[in-house]
Short mmCIF file of N, CA and C in Angstrom, two decimals:
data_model
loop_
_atom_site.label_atom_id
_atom_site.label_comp_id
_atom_site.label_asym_id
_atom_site.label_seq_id
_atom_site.Cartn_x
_atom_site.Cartn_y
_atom_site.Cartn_z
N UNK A 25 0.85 -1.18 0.00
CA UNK A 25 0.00 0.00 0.00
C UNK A 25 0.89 1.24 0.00
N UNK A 26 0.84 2.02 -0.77
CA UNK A 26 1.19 3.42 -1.06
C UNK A 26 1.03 4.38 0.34
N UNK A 27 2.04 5.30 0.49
CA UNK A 27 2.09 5.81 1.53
C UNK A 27 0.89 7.68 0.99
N UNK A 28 0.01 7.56 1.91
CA UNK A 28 -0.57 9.39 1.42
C UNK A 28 0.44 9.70 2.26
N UNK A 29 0.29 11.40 1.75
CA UNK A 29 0.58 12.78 2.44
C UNK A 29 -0.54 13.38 2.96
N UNK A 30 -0.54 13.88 4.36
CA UNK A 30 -0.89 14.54 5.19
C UNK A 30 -0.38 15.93 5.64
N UNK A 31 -0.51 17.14 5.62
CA UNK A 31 -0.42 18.65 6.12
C UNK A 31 -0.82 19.01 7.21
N UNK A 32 -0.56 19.23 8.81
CA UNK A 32 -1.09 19.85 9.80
C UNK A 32 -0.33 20.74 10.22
N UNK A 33 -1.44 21.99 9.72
CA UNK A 33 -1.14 23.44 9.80
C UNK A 33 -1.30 24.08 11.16
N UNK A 34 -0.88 24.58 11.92
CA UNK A 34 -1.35 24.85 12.92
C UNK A 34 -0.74 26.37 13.05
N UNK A 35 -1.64 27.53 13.15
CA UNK A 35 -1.89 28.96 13.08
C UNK A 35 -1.38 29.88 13.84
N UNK A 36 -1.94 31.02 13.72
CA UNK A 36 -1.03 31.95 15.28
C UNK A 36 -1.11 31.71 16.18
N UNK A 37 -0.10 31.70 17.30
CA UNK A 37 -0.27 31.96 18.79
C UNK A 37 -0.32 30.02 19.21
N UNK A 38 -0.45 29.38 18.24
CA UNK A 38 -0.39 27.78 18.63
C UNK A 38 0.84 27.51 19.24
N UNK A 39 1.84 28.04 18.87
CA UNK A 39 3.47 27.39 19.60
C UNK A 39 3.43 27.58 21.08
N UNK A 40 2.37 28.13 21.65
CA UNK A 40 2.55 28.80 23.03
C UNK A 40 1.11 27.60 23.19
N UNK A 41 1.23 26.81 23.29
CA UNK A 41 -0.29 25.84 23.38
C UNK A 41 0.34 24.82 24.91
N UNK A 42 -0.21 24.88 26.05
CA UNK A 42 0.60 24.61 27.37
C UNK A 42 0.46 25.31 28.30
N UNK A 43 0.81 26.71 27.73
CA UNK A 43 1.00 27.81 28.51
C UNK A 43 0.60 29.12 28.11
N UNK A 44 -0.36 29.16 26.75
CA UNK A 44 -1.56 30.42 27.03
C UNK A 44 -2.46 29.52 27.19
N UNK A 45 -3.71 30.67 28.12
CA UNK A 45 -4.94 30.06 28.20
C UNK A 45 -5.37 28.92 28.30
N UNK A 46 -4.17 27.90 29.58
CA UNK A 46 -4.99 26.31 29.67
C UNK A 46 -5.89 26.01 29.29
N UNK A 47 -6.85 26.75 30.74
CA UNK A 47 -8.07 26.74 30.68
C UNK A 47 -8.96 26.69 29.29
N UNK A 48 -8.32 26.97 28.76
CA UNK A 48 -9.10 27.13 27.19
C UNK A 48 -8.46 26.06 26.52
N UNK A 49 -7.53 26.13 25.98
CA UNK A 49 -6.70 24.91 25.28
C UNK A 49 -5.92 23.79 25.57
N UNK A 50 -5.79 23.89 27.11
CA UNK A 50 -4.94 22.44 27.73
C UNK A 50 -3.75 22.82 27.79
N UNK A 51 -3.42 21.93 28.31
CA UNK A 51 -2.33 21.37 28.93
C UNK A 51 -1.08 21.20 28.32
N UNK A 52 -1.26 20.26 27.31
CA UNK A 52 -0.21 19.77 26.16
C UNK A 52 0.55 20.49 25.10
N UNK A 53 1.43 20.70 24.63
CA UNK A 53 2.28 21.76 24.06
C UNK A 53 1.95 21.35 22.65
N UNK A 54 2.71 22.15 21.79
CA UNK A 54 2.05 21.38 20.22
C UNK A 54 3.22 20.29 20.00
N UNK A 55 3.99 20.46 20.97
CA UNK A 55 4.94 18.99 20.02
C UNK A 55 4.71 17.84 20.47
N UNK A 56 3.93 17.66 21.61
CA UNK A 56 2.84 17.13 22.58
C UNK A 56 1.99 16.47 21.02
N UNK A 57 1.28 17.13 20.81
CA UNK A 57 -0.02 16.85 19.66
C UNK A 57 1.18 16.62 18.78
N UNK A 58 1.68 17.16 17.81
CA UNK A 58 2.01 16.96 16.93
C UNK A 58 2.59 15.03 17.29
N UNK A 59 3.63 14.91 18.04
CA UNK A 59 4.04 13.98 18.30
C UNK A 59 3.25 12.61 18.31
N UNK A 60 1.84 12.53 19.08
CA UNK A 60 0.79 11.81 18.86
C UNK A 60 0.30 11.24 17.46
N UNK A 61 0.21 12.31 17.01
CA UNK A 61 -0.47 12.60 15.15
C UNK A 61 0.95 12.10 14.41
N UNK A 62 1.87 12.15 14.59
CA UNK A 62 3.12 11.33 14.25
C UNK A 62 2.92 9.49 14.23
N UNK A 63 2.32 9.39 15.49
CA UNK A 63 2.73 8.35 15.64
C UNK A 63 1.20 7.45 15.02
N UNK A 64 -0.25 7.94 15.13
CA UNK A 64 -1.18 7.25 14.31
C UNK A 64 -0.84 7.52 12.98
N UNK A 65 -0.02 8.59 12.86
CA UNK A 65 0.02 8.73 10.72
C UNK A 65 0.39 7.45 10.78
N UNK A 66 1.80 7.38 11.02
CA UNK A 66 2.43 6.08 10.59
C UNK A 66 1.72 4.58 11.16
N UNK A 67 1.11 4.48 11.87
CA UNK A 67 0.12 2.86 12.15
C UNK A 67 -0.79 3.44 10.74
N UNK A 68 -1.10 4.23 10.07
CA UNK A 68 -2.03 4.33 8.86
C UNK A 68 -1.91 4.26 7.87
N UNK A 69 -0.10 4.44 8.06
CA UNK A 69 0.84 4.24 6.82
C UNK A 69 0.61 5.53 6.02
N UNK A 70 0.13 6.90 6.42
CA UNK A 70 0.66 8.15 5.82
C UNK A 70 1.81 9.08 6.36
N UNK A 71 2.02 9.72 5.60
CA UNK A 71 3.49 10.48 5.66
C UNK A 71 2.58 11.82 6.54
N UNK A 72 3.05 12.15 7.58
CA UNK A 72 2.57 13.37 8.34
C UNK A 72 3.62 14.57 7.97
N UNK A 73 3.21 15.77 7.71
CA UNK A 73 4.25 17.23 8.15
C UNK A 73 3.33 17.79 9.07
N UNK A 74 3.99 18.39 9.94
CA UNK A 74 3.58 19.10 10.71
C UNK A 74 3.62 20.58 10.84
N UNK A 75 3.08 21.58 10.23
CA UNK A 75 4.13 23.01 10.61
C UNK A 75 3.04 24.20 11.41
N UNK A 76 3.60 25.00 12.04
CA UNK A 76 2.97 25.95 12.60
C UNK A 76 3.85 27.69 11.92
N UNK A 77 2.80 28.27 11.99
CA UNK A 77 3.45 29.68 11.76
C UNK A 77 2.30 30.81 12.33
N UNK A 78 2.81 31.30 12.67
CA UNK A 78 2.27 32.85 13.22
C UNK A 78 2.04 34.25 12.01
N UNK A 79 2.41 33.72 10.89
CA UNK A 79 1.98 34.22 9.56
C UNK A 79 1.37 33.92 8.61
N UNK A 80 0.52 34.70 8.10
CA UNK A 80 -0.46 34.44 7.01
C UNK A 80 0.45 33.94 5.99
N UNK A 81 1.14 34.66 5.18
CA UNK A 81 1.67 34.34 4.06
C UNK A 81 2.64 32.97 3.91
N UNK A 82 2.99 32.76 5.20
CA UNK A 82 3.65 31.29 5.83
C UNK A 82 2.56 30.29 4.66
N UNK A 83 1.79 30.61 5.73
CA UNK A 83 0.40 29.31 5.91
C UNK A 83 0.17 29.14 3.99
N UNK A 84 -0.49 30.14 3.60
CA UNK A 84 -0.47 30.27 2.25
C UNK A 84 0.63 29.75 1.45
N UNK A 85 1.55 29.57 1.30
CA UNK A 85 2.64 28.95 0.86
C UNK A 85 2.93 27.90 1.03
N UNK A 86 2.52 27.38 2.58
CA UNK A 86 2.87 26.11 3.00
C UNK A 86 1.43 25.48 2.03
N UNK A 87 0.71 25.91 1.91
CA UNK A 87 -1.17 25.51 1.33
C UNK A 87 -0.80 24.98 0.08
N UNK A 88 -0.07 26.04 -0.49
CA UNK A 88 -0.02 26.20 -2.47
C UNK A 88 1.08 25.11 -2.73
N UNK A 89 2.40 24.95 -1.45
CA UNK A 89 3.29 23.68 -1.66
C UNK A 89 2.67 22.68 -2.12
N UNK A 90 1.28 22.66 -0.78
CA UNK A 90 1.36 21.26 -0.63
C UNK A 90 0.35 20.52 -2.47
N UNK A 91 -0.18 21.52 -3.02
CA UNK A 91 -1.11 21.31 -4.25
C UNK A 91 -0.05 20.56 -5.17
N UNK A 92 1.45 21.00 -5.02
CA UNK A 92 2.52 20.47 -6.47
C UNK A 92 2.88 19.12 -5.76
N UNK A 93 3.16 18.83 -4.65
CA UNK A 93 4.00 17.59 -3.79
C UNK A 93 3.40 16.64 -3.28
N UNK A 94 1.96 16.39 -4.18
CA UNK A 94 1.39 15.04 -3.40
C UNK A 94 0.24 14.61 -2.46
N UNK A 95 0.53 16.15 -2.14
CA UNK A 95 -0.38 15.41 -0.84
C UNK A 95 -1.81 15.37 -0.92
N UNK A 96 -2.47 14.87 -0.14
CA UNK A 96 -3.95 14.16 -0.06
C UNK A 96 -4.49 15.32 0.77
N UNK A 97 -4.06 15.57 1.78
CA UNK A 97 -5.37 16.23 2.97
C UNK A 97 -4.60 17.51 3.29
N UNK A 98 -5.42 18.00 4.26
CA UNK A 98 -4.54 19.20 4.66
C UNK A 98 -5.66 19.48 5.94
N UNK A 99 -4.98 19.30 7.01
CA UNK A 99 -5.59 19.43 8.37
C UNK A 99 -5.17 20.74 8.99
N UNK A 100 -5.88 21.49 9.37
CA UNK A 100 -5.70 22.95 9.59
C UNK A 100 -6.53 23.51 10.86
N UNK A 101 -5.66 24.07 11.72
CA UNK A 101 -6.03 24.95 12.83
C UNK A 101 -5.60 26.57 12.50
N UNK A 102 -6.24 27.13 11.70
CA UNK A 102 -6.16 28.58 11.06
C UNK A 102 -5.94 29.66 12.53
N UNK A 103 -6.14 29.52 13.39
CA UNK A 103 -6.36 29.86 14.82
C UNK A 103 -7.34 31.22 14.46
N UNK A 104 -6.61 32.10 15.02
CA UNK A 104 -7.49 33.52 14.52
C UNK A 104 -7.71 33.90 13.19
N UNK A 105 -6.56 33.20 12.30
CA UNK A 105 -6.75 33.55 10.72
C UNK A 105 -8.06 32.74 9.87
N UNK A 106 -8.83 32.19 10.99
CA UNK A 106 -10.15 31.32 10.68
C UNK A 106 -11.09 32.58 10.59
N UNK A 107 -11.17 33.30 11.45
CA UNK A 107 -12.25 34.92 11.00
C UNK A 107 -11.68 36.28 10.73
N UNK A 108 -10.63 35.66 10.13
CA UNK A 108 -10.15 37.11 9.41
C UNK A 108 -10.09 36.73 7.94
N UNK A 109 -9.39 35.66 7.45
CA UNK A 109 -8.17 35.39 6.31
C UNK A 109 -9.09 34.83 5.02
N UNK A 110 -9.32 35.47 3.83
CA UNK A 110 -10.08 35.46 2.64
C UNK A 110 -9.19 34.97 2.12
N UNK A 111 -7.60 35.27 2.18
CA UNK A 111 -6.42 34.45 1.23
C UNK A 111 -6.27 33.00 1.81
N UNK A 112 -6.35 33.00 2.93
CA UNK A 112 -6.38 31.43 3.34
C UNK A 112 -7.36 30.52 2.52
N UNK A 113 -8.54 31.39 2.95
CA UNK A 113 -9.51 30.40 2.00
C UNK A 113 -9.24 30.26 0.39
N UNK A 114 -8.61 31.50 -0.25
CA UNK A 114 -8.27 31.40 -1.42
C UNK A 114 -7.55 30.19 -1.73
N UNK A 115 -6.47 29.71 -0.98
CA UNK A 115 -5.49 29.49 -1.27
C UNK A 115 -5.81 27.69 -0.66
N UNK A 116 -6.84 27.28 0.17
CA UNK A 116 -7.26 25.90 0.32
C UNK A 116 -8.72 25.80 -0.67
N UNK A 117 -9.22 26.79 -1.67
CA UNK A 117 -9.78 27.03 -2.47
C UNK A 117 -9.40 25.74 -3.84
N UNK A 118 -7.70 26.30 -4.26
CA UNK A 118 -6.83 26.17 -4.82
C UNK A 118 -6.10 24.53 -4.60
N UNK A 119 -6.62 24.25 -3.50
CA UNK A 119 -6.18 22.48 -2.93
C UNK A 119 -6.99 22.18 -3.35
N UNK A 120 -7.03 20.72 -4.31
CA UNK A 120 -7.55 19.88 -4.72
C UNK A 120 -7.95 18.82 -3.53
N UNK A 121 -7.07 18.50 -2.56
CA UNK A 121 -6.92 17.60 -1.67
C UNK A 121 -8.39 17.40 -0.68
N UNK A 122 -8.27 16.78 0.43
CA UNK A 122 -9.33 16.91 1.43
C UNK A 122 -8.77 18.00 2.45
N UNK A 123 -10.04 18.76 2.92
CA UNK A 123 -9.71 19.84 3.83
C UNK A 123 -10.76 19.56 5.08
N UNK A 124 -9.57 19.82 6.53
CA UNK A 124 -10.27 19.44 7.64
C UNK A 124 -9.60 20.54 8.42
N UNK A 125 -10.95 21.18 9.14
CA UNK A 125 -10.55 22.20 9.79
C UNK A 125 -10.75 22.03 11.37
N UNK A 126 -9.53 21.84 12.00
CA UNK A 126 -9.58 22.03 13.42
C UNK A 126 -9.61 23.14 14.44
N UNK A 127 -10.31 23.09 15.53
CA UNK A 127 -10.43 23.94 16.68
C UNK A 127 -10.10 23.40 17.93
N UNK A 128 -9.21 23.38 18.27
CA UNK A 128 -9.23 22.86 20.18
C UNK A 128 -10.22 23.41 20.89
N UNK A 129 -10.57 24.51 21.12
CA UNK A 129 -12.06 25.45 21.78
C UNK A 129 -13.03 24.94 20.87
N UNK A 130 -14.45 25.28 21.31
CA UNK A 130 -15.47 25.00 20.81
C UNK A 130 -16.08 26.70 20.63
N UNK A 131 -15.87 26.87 19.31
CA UNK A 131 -15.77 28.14 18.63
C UNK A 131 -16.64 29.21 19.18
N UNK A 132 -18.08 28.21 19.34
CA UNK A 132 -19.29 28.86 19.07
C UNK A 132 -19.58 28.84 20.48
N UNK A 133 -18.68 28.54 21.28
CA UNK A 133 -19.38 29.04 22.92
C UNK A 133 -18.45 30.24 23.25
N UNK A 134 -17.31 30.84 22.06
CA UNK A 134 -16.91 31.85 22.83
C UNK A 134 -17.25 33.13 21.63
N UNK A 135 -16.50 34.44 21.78
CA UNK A 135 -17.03 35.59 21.54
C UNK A 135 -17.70 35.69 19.91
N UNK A 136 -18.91 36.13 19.79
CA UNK A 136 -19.59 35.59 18.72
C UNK A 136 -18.58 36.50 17.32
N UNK A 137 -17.96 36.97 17.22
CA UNK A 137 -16.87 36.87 16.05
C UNK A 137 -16.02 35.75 15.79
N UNK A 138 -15.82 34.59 16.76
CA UNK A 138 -15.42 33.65 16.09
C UNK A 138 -16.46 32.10 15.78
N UNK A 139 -17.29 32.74 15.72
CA UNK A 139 -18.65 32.04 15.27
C UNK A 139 -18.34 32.14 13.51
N UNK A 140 -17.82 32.67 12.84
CA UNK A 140 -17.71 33.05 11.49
C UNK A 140 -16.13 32.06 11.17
N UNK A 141 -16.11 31.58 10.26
CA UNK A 141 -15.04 30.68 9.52
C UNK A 141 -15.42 30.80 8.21
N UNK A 142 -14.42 31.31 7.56
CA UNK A 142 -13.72 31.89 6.11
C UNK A 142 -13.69 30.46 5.84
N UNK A 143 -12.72 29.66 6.29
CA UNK A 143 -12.09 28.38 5.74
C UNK A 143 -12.97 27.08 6.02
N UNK A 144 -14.34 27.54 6.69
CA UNK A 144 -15.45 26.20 6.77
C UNK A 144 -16.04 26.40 5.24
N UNK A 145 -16.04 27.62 4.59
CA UNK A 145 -16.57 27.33 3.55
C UNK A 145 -15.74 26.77 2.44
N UNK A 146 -14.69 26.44 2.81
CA UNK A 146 -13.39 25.18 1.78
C UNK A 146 -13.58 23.61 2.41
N UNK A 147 -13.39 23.88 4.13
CA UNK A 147 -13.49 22.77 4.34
C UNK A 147 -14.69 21.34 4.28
N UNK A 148 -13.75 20.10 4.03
CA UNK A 148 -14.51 18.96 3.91
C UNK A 148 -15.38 18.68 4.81
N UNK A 149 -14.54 18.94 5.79
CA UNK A 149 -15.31 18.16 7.80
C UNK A 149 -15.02 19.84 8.74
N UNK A 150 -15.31 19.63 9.37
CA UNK A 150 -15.13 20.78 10.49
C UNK A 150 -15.10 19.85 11.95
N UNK A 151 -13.97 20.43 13.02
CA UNK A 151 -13.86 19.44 14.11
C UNK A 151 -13.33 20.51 15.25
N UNK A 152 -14.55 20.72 16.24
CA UNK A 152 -14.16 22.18 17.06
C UNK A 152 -14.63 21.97 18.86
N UNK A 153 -13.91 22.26 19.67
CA UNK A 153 -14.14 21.61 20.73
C UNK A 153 -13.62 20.06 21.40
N UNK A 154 -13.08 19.85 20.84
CA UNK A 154 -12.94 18.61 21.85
C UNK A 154 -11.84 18.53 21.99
N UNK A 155 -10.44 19.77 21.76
CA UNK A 155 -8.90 19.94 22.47
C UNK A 155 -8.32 19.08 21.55
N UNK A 156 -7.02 18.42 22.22
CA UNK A 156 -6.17 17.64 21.23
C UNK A 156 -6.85 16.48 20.29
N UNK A 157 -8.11 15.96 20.90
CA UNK A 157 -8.74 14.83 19.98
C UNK A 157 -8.90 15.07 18.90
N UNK A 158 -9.20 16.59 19.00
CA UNK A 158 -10.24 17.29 17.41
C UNK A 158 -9.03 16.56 16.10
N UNK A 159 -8.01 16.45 16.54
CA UNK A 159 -6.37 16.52 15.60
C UNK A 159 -6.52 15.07 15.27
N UNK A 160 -6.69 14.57 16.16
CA UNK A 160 -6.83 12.90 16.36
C UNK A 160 -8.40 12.41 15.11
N UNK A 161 -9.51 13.07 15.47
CA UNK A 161 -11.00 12.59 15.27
C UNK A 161 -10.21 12.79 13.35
N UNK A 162 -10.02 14.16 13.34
CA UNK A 162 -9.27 14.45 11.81
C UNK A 162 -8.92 13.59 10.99
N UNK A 163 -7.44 12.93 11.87
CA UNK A 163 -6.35 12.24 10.94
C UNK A 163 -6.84 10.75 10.92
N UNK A 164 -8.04 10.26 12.10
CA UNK A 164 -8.71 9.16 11.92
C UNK A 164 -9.36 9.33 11.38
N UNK A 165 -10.11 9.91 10.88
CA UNK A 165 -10.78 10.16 10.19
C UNK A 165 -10.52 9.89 8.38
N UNK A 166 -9.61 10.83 8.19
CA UNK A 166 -8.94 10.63 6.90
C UNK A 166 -8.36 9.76 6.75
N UNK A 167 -7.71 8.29 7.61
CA UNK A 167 -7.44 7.27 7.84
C UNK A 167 -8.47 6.23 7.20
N UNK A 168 -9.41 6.11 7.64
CA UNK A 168 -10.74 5.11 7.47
C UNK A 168 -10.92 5.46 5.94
N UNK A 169 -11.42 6.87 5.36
CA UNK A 169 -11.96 6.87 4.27
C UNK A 169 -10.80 6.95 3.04
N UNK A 170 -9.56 6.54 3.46
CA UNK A 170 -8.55 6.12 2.22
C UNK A 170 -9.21 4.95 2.43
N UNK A 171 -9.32 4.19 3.40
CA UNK A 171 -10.07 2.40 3.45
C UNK A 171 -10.50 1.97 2.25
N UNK A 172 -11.52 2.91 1.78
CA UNK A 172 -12.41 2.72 1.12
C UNK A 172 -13.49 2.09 1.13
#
């Protein structure tokens, strides 16, 4: 069996995930998550990247890479650039691939401006609230339905 490619983007202010706002996002750091999501890619037999950036034009680039190199999905925590960013959406517009958009918070119980997502209207699945699982529910997710 052929190995997919997998993308998990993870947005502003994520590298500090531990130690801003527990209470809101937990405990676990992103190399914490990332590390996890490492280790089911490979029992699934896909190739994981992992990247985070605190810039738009990052993210966008890392998006438009991933359209020439293969890859299948693209799992994304846009963080705040989820109700601001029209180029984000442009630019997973532009992905052919599957698009899954993650939230560790559960969007819609906090300030009603982030009730609005630019990039739900690209994405395949939407997965918001349930902390590090949401990353997990994702990449199992996209796991099962290569199954076929």
């Amino acid at each position: 069996m052929s190995q997919r490619k997998v993308l998990v983007l993870h947005g502003p202010n994520l590298n500090l995930l531990g130690t801003r706002q527990p209470e809101i996002y937990g405990h676990e750091t992103l190399e914490d998550i990332n590390n996890q999501l490492y280790r089911v890619a490979e029992r699934g037999n896909w190739e994981l990247t992992c990247r985070q950036s605190n810039h738009e034009g990052e993210l966008i680039d890392l998006i438009q890479a991933a359209r020439l190199d293969g890859t299948a999905a693209i799992i994304i925590n846009p963080a705040a650039y989820t109700h601001t960013s029209v180029a984000i959406l442009d630019a997973l517009n532009a992905f052919e691939g599957t698009v899954i958009e993650v939230h560790l918070s559960n969007v819609h119980k906090r300030e009603s401006f982030r009730h609005h997502s630019y990039v739900s209207l690209r994405a395949d699945g939407v997965v918001a609230g349930l902390g590090k699982q949401g990353y997990h529910a994702a990449l199992d997710a996209l796991i099962e339905a290569a199954k076929g």
